[in-house]
Short mmCIF file of C-alpha atoms and ligand atoms in Angstrom, two decimals:
data_model
loop_
_atom_site.label_atom_id
_atom_site.label_comp_id
_atom_site.label_asym_id
_atom_site.label_seq_id
_atom_site.Cartn_x
_atom_site.Cartn_y
_atom_site.Cartn_z
CA UNK A 1 39.57 -103.35 52.85
CA UNK A 2 39.95 -101.11 55.85
CA UNK A 3 39.43 -101.45 59.53
CA UNK A 4 38.10 -98.61 61.55
CA UNK A 5 39.01 -99.23 65.14
CA UNK A 6 35.51 -98.66 66.52
CA UNK A 7 33.59 -101.11 64.35
CA UNK A 8 36.42 -103.55 65.01
CA UNK A 9 35.62 -103.52 68.69
CA UNK A 10 32.06 -104.52 67.93
CA UNK A 11 33.27 -107.52 66.00
CA UNK A 12 34.18 -109.30 69.18
CA UNK A 13 37.73 -108.02 69.54
CA UNK A 14 38.33 -107.63 73.27
CA UNK A 15 37.68 -104.10 74.52
CA UNK A 16 39.61 -100.92 74.52
CA UNK A 17 43.24 -100.93 73.35
CA UNK A 18 42.32 -101.21 69.66
CA UNK A 19 41.56 -97.50 69.96
CA UNK A 20 45.18 -96.43 70.11
CA UNK A 21 44.65 -94.72 73.46
CA UNK A 22 48.17 -95.52 74.53
CA UNK A 23 47.30 -97.70 77.51
CA UNK A 24 50.57 -98.58 79.22
CA UNK A 25 51.34 -102.20 80.04
CA UNK A 26 52.42 -103.14 83.54
CA UNK A 27 54.40 -106.24 84.41
CA UNK A 28 57.26 -105.74 81.92
CA UNK A 29 60.86 -104.55 81.91
CA UNK A 30 61.51 -101.10 80.46
CA UNK A 31 64.82 -99.31 79.89
CA UNK A 32 64.93 -96.39 82.34
CA UNK A 33 68.24 -94.77 81.41
CA UNK A 34 71.67 -95.41 79.95
CA UNK A 35 74.30 -97.04 82.17
CA UNK A 36 76.62 -94.15 81.37
CA UNK A 37 74.29 -91.71 83.16
CA UNK A 38 75.18 -93.12 86.58
CA UNK A 39 78.63 -92.70 88.14
CA UNK A 40 79.71 -93.73 91.62
CA UNK A 41 77.11 -92.80 94.20
CA UNK A 42 75.23 -90.44 91.96
CA UNK A 43 71.44 -90.66 92.07
CA UNK A 44 69.78 -90.28 88.69
CA UNK A 45 66.18 -89.47 87.85
CA UNK A 46 64.07 -91.13 85.22
CA UNK A 47 60.41 -91.64 84.46
CA UNK A 48 58.67 -94.76 83.19
CA UNK A 49 54.93 -95.13 82.67
CA UNK A 50 54.37 -91.84 84.52
CA UNK A 51 56.21 -93.13 87.58
CA UNK A 52 59.11 -90.94 88.75
CA UNK A 53 62.15 -93.07 89.56
CA UNK A 54 65.46 -92.54 91.29
CA UNK A 55 68.18 -94.95 90.18
CA UNK A 56 71.71 -95.67 91.22
CA UNK A 57 74.25 -98.40 91.94
CA UNK A 58 75.08 -99.66 95.43
CA UNK A 59 78.66 -99.96 96.68
CA UNK A 60 78.89 -103.43 95.07
CA UNK A 61 77.77 -101.97 91.71
CA UNK A 62 74.31 -103.54 91.82
CA UNK A 63 71.69 -101.21 90.31
CA UNK A 64 68.50 -100.20 92.08
CA UNK A 65 65.34 -98.28 91.23
CA UNK A 66 63.09 -96.63 93.81
CA UNK A 67 59.94 -94.60 93.32
CA UNK A 68 61.24 -91.06 93.55
CA UNK A 69 58.75 -90.13 96.26
CA UNK A 70 59.41 -90.22 99.99
CA UNK A 71 56.57 -92.04 101.79
CA UNK A 72 56.74 -89.41 104.56
CA UNK A 73 55.67 -86.27 102.69
CA UNK A 74 56.39 -87.04 99.04
CA UNK A 75 59.72 -85.23 98.81
CA UNK A 76 61.66 -86.59 95.80
CA UNK A 77 64.29 -88.97 97.16
CA UNK A 78 66.58 -88.02 94.27
CA UNK A 79 67.44 -84.75 96.08
CA UNK A 80 68.84 -86.81 98.94
CA UNK A 81 72.12 -88.48 99.81
CA UNK A 82 73.19 -92.01 98.99
CA UNK A 83 75.87 -93.72 101.05
CA UNK A 84 76.17 -96.88 98.95
CA UNK A 85 73.45 -98.74 100.90
CA UNK A 86 70.61 -96.40 101.86
CA UNK A 87 69.03 -93.36 100.32
CA UNK A 88 68.44 -90.53 102.76
CA UNK A 89 65.60 -88.10 102.14
CA UNK A 90 66.79 -84.50 102.17
CA UNK A 91 63.68 -83.19 103.96
CA UNK A 92 63.62 -85.02 107.35
CA UNK A 93 66.44 -87.49 106.89
CA UNK A 94 64.44 -90.73 106.73
CA UNK A 95 66.64 -93.48 105.31
CA UNK A 96 65.55 -96.23 102.95
CA UNK A 97 67.24 -99.41 101.78
CA UNK A 98 68.17 -98.73 98.16
CA UNK A 99 66.97 -102.14 96.92
CA UNK A 100 63.88 -102.93 98.97
CA UNK A 101 62.82 -99.38 99.83
CA UNK A 102 62.41 -100.48 103.47
CA UNK A 103 62.75 -97.63 105.95
CA UNK A 104 65.91 -98.05 108.05
CA UNK A 105 65.93 -94.95 110.19
CA UNK A 106 63.75 -92.01 111.19
CA UNK A 107 65.96 -89.41 112.91
CA UNK A 108 63.08 -87.63 114.69
CA UNK A 109 62.01 -90.70 116.70
CA UNK A 110 62.88 -90.83 120.39
CA UNK A 111 64.26 -94.05 121.89
CA UNK A 112 60.88 -95.01 123.41
CA UNK A 113 58.92 -94.46 120.18
CA UNK A 114 56.50 -97.27 119.31
CA UNK A 115 56.61 -96.56 115.57
CA UNK A 116 57.98 -99.53 113.66
CA UNK A 117 59.94 -97.80 110.94
CA UNK A 118 60.77 -101.13 109.26
CA UNK A 119 57.10 -101.40 108.27
CA UNK A 120 57.39 -98.29 106.14
CA UNK A 121 58.47 -98.69 102.52
CA UNK A 122 59.35 -96.40 99.67
CA UNK A 123 58.17 -97.93 96.38
CA UNK A 124 60.84 -100.08 94.72
CA UNK A 125 61.19 -101.85 91.39
CA UNK A 126 63.36 -104.83 90.38
CA UNK A 127 66.32 -103.34 88.52
CA UNK A 128 68.91 -104.88 86.18
CA UNK A 129 71.69 -103.61 83.96
CA UNK A 130 71.89 -104.99 80.39
CA UNK A 131 73.16 -103.80 77.02
CA UNK A 132 74.18 -100.41 78.45
CA UNK A 133 70.83 -99.60 80.08
CA UNK A 134 69.38 -99.74 83.58
CA UNK A 135 66.06 -101.56 83.28
CA UNK A 136 63.23 -101.44 85.77
CA UNK A 137 60.51 -104.05 86.04
CA UNK A 138 57.32 -102.01 86.27
CA UNK A 139 55.02 -104.36 88.16
CA UNK A 140 52.61 -101.66 89.40
CA UNK A 141 52.54 -97.85 89.73
CA UNK A 142 53.25 -97.82 93.47
CA UNK A 143 56.33 -100.04 93.36
CA UNK A 144 54.82 -102.61 95.69
CA UNK A 145 57.10 -105.62 95.86
CA UNK A 146 55.68 -108.90 94.62
CA UNK A 147 53.95 -110.96 97.30
CA UNK A 148 55.40 -114.34 98.31
CA UNK A 149 52.95 -116.20 96.04
CA UNK A 150 53.59 -114.02 92.96
CA UNK A 151 56.15 -115.23 90.41
CA UNK A 152 59.52 -113.42 90.35
CA UNK A 153 60.07 -111.16 87.32
CA UNK A 154 61.47 -112.82 84.20
CA UNK A 155 65.11 -112.00 83.34
CA UNK A 156 65.58 -108.51 81.84
CA UNK A 157 65.70 -108.42 78.00
CA UNK A 158 69.05 -108.96 76.34
CA UNK A 159 70.24 -108.16 72.84
CA UNK A 160 71.21 -111.40 71.05
CA UNK A 161 74.85 -111.52 69.92
CA UNK A 162 76.55 -114.22 67.86
CA UNK A 163 80.32 -114.00 68.40
CA UNK A 164 82.82 -113.14 71.12
CA UNK A 165 83.94 -109.82 69.68
CA UNK A 166 81.65 -107.12 68.41
CA UNK A 167 80.98 -103.40 68.36
CA UNK A 168 78.04 -101.72 70.03
CA UNK A 169 76.21 -98.43 69.43
CA UNK A 170 73.27 -96.69 71.09
CA UNK A 171 70.88 -94.03 69.82
CA UNK A 172 67.84 -92.48 71.39
CA UNK A 173 65.15 -89.90 70.69
CA UNK A 174 62.05 -88.51 72.36
CA UNK A 175 58.79 -89.15 70.57
CA UNK A 176 56.02 -86.71 71.51
CA UNK A 177 53.14 -89.21 71.24
CA UNK A 178 51.49 -91.99 73.19
CA UNK A 179 53.08 -95.41 73.17
CA UNK A 180 50.71 -96.91 70.59
CA UNK A 181 51.52 -94.35 67.92
CA UNK A 182 55.22 -94.72 68.69
CA UNK A 183 55.07 -98.48 68.29
CA UNK A 184 52.92 -98.71 65.21
CA UNK A 185 55.19 -96.13 63.63
CA UNK A 186 58.03 -98.55 64.31
CA UNK A 187 56.40 -101.47 62.46
CA UNK A 188 54.83 -99.45 59.67
CA UNK A 189 56.26 -100.51 56.31
CA UNK A 190 54.32 -98.02 54.17
CA UNK A 191 55.87 -94.74 55.34
CA UNK A 192 59.40 -95.62 54.19
CA UNK A 193 59.25 -94.28 50.62
CA UNK A 194 57.64 -91.02 51.81
CA UNK A 195 59.36 -90.28 55.11
CA UNK A 196 62.74 -91.89 54.67
CA UNK A 197 63.57 -90.74 51.17
CA UNK A 198 67.31 -90.57 50.57
CA UNK A 199 69.42 -91.45 47.58
CA UNK A 200 71.27 -94.11 49.57
CA UNK A 201 68.12 -95.70 50.92
CA UNK A 202 65.05 -95.37 48.75
CA UNK A 203 62.92 -92.86 46.94
CA UNK A 204 59.22 -92.73 46.35
CA UNK A 205 59.89 -94.12 42.89
CA UNK A 206 61.57 -97.23 44.29
CA UNK A 207 58.21 -98.34 45.69
CA UNK A 208 57.47 -101.91 44.70
CA UNK A 209 55.48 -105.01 45.63
CA UNK A 210 56.56 -106.75 48.80
CA UNK A 211 55.49 -110.12 50.16
CA UNK A 212 56.76 -111.11 53.57
CA UNK A 213 56.14 -114.24 55.58
CA UNK A 214 55.12 -113.79 59.23
CA UNK A 215 54.70 -116.25 62.06
CA UNK A 216 53.56 -116.05 65.68
CA UNK A 217 56.18 -116.13 68.46
CA UNK A 218 55.54 -115.91 72.21
CA UNK A 219 54.10 -112.45 72.99
CA UNK A 220 54.70 -111.25 69.45
CA UNK A 221 55.25 -112.01 65.79
CA UNK A 222 58.18 -112.56 63.47
CA UNK A 223 58.93 -111.52 59.94
CA UNK A 224 60.58 -114.82 58.96
CA UNK A 225 64.21 -114.77 57.75
CA UNK A 226 64.31 -113.46 54.19
CA UNK A 227 66.60 -111.69 51.76
CA UNK A 228 66.27 -107.97 52.44
CA UNK A 229 64.70 -105.61 50.01
CA UNK A 230 66.83 -105.17 46.93
CA UNK A 231 65.96 -101.46 46.83
CA UNK A 232 67.99 -100.43 49.85
CA UNK A 233 71.64 -99.47 49.55
CA UNK A 234 72.89 -100.64 52.97
CA UNK A 235 71.97 -104.22 52.14
CA UNK A 236 73.61 -103.97 48.74
CA UNK A 237 76.69 -102.70 50.52
CA UNK A 238 76.55 -105.56 53.00
CA UNK A 239 76.40 -108.06 50.19
CA UNK A 240 79.29 -106.30 48.51
CA UNK A 241 81.56 -106.35 51.56
CA UNK A 242 80.75 -109.81 52.86
CA UNK A 243 80.36 -111.45 49.47
CA UNK A 244 77.48 -113.43 50.91
CA UNK A 245 73.76 -112.94 50.53
CA UNK A 246 72.26 -111.36 53.62
CA UNK A 247 69.15 -112.53 55.39
CA UNK A 248 67.16 -110.50 57.82
CA UNK A 249 64.65 -111.44 60.50
CA UNK A 250 62.49 -109.01 62.46
CA UNK A 251 60.62 -109.77 65.67
CA UNK A 252 58.13 -107.68 67.55
CA UNK A 253 57.63 -108.65 71.17
CA UNK A 254 55.29 -107.07 73.72
CA UNK A 255 55.32 -104.62 75.26
CA UNK A 256 57.57 -102.52 73.03
CA UNK A 257 60.53 -104.33 71.49
CA UNK A 258 61.54 -104.70 67.87
CA UNK A 259 64.51 -106.94 67.21
CA UNK A 260 66.23 -107.10 63.86
CA UNK A 261 68.96 -109.55 62.93
CA UNK A 262 70.92 -109.39 59.73
CA UNK A 263 73.19 -112.35 58.98
CA UNK A 264 75.59 -112.77 56.09
CA UNK A 265 77.90 -115.78 56.46
CA UNK A 266 79.86 -115.32 59.66
CA UNK A 267 78.93 -111.65 59.81
CA UNK A 268 75.98 -110.41 61.79
CA UNK A 269 74.24 -107.28 62.97
CA UNK A 270 71.71 -107.47 65.75
CA UNK A 271 69.62 -104.52 66.86
CA UNK A 272 66.78 -103.76 69.22
CA UNK A 273 64.52 -100.74 69.18
CA UNK A 274 62.22 -100.07 72.12
CA UNK A 275 59.54 -97.41 72.37
CA UNK A 276 59.05 -96.80 76.06
CA UNK A 277 56.16 -94.84 77.53
CA UNK A 278 57.56 -92.06 79.71
CA UNK A 279 54.29 -90.22 80.10
CA UNK A 280 50.93 -90.64 78.42
CA UNK A 281 52.00 -88.11 75.77
CA UNK A 282 55.72 -88.86 75.54
CA UNK A 283 57.80 -91.90 74.63
CA UNK A 284 61.49 -92.51 74.25
CA UNK A 285 62.90 -94.52 71.42
CA UNK A 286 66.06 -96.45 72.37
CA UNK A 287 68.08 -98.18 69.70
CA UNK A 288 71.00 -100.48 70.44
CA UNK A 289 72.96 -102.38 67.83
CA UNK A 290 75.81 -104.89 68.02
CA UNK A 291 77.73 -106.16 64.98
CA UNK A 292 80.89 -107.93 63.91
CA UNK A 293 80.91 -106.70 60.30
CA UNK A 294 84.33 -105.22 59.40
CA UNK A 295 85.22 -104.13 62.96
CA UNK A 296 88.44 -102.52 61.64
CA UNK A 297 86.61 -100.45 59.04
CA UNK A 298 83.96 -98.23 60.59
CA UNK A 299 81.34 -98.45 57.86
CA UNK A 300 78.61 -99.87 60.09
CA UNK A 301 79.50 -97.41 62.80
CA UNK A 302 79.22 -94.62 60.22
CA UNK A 303 75.83 -95.84 59.04
CA UNK A 304 74.55 -96.02 62.60
CA UNK A 305 76.05 -92.81 63.98
CA UNK A 306 75.60 -90.58 60.97
CA UNK A 307 72.68 -91.95 59.01
CA UNK A 308 70.83 -93.46 62.02
CA UNK A 309 70.10 -90.12 63.73
CA UNK A 310 68.94 -88.68 60.42
CA UNK A 311 66.58 -91.61 59.94
CA UNK A 312 65.24 -91.23 63.49
CA UNK A 313 64.83 -87.47 63.04
CA UNK A 314 62.63 -88.11 60.03
CA UNK A 315 60.42 -90.29 62.23
CA UNK A 316 60.29 -87.80 65.12
CA UNK A 317 59.35 -84.98 62.76
CA UNK A 318 56.51 -87.05 61.34
CA UNK A 319 55.27 -87.94 64.83
CA UNK A 320 55.35 -84.27 65.88
CA UNK A 321 53.29 -83.29 62.86
CA UNK A 322 50.90 -86.21 63.35
CA UNK A 323 50.26 -84.88 66.87
CA UNK A 324 48.73 -81.75 65.33
CA UNK A 325 46.02 -83.90 63.78
CA UNK A 326 45.61 -86.36 66.64
CA UNK A 327 44.43 -83.49 68.84
CA UNK A 328 41.22 -83.47 66.81
CA UNK A 329 40.81 -87.09 65.72
CA UNK A 330 41.99 -90.20 67.52
CA UNK A 331 40.32 -92.76 65.29
CA UNK A 332 42.48 -94.53 62.77
CA UNK A 333 42.10 -96.74 59.74
CA UNK A 334 44.22 -99.84 59.58
CA UNK A 335 44.50 -100.87 55.97
CA UNK A 336 45.41 -104.43 54.99
CA UNK A 337 48.06 -105.67 54.53
CA UNK A 338 50.38 -102.73 55.20
CA UNK A 339 48.79 -102.04 58.59
CA UNK A 340 48.25 -105.67 59.57
CA UNK A 341 51.22 -105.59 61.96
CA UNK A 342 49.73 -102.57 63.70
CA UNK A 343 46.49 -104.48 64.05
CA UNK A 344 48.33 -107.47 65.47
CA UNK A 345 49.98 -105.16 67.98
CA UNK A 346 46.61 -103.92 69.24
CA UNK A 347 45.27 -107.46 69.28
CA UNK A 348 48.32 -108.75 71.18
CA UNK A 349 47.92 -105.98 73.70
CA UNK A 350 44.22 -106.72 74.16
CA UNK A 351 44.92 -110.46 74.43
CA UNK A 352 47.61 -109.83 77.01
CA UNK A 353 45.32 -107.62 79.12
CA UNK A 354 42.56 -110.19 78.82
CA UNK A 355 44.89 -112.95 80.02
CA UNK A 356 46.01 -110.82 82.99
CA UNK A 357 42.37 -110.16 83.84
CA UNK A 358 41.21 -113.77 83.59
CA UNK A 359 44.38 -115.56 84.64
CA UNK A 360 44.04 -117.72 81.50
CA UNK A 361 46.89 -118.26 79.01
CA UNK A 362 47.07 -115.57 76.34
CA UNK A 363 45.09 -116.25 73.16
CA UNK A 364 47.56 -115.41 70.41
CA UNK A 365 45.96 -113.29 67.67
CA UNK A 366 48.23 -114.71 64.94
CA UNK A 367 47.15 -118.30 64.40
CA UNK A 368 49.93 -119.47 62.10
CA UNK A 369 52.32 -118.52 59.30
CA UNK A 370 50.83 -115.94 56.96
CA UNK A 371 52.12 -113.93 54.01
CA UNK A 372 51.44 -110.20 53.98
CA UNK A 373 51.62 -108.18 50.78
CA UNK A 374 52.01 -104.47 50.38
CA UNK A 375 53.87 -101.90 48.30
CA UNK A 376 56.72 -99.93 49.81
S1 FES B 1 59.54 -86.05 103.22
FE1 FES B 1 61.13 -87.44 103.25
S2 FES B 1 61.76 -87.53 105.28
FE2 FES B 1 60.10 -86.20 105.31
FE1 FE2 B 2 60.37 -94.63 60.16
#
């Protein structure tokens, strides 16, 4: 059975996003840049959802994110000076509070000027630092602050960890595609044997029947805890070094987060991959992992730092090549059950947009536990 996205829309699925057009979701936290990219009073540039941002840390170390556009004449604030409290535009010297974006000073005004500079704002976004990233809460493109009757943003996402001591690693890559193709690539089980062939992982001949249990979770779905695929070497290795059977659990949560937890006795590895829309045609994949498996023997670190980039490069190459075809054809076929997760993603997105539009609670597209079967 296959699903063409256009007929699907006629079957009562709420409008648009089933078409893979890469609509970007507002009202969520996104990782803007790595913590290590900001030192002292340095201003750093980033872009999220086609909004240019300038980020930094105030003198107390608290991070901030402003729209990188001066409200006076659109000069990028990131060319300006930052004194630990206010950002000063390099064109006419207007100063803005780094956190609220409120204008503090306009040097050209005479003492008797009637202009109330405190009514002028540069766009600003709630900002938080977690897991080695500066996150911005993208409530709207202009960076309007939430009105008094709007709820405050939820806490920024955090990678789950399960013991006091652990190691951490980060990887990232640019994906030249819209956010939908980046995300469904992330949850696509069927490309493994073809794209990620490697003697230590799997080959196209290791393809076999899979059956995985899924369940709905708030804003997403979970591949329930299970024993990982016997055809992948890293899991065999994990079993060998811990002496315990491993279980793995994978969550997808809107707008763009994939969490994976591997547990084997007291050992654990927890990772999160996000695919963040930078522009309509460009995403960034950010991967962070924490683990306590053999901290004194860098095998996990080796897997992540040496094999991880190779794995990600295989995905970026495929996405680049796919772009050559997507220029001429944006329809897609979602084939059960291998593409069911991709379908759920589009349905979740549509349900979320519908709930924002109507103010009603989100109607979850996954009604209960379900087993999906495919070969990979
Ligand atoms: S453009 Fe920024 S102060 Fe004039
Ligand atoms: Fe992949």
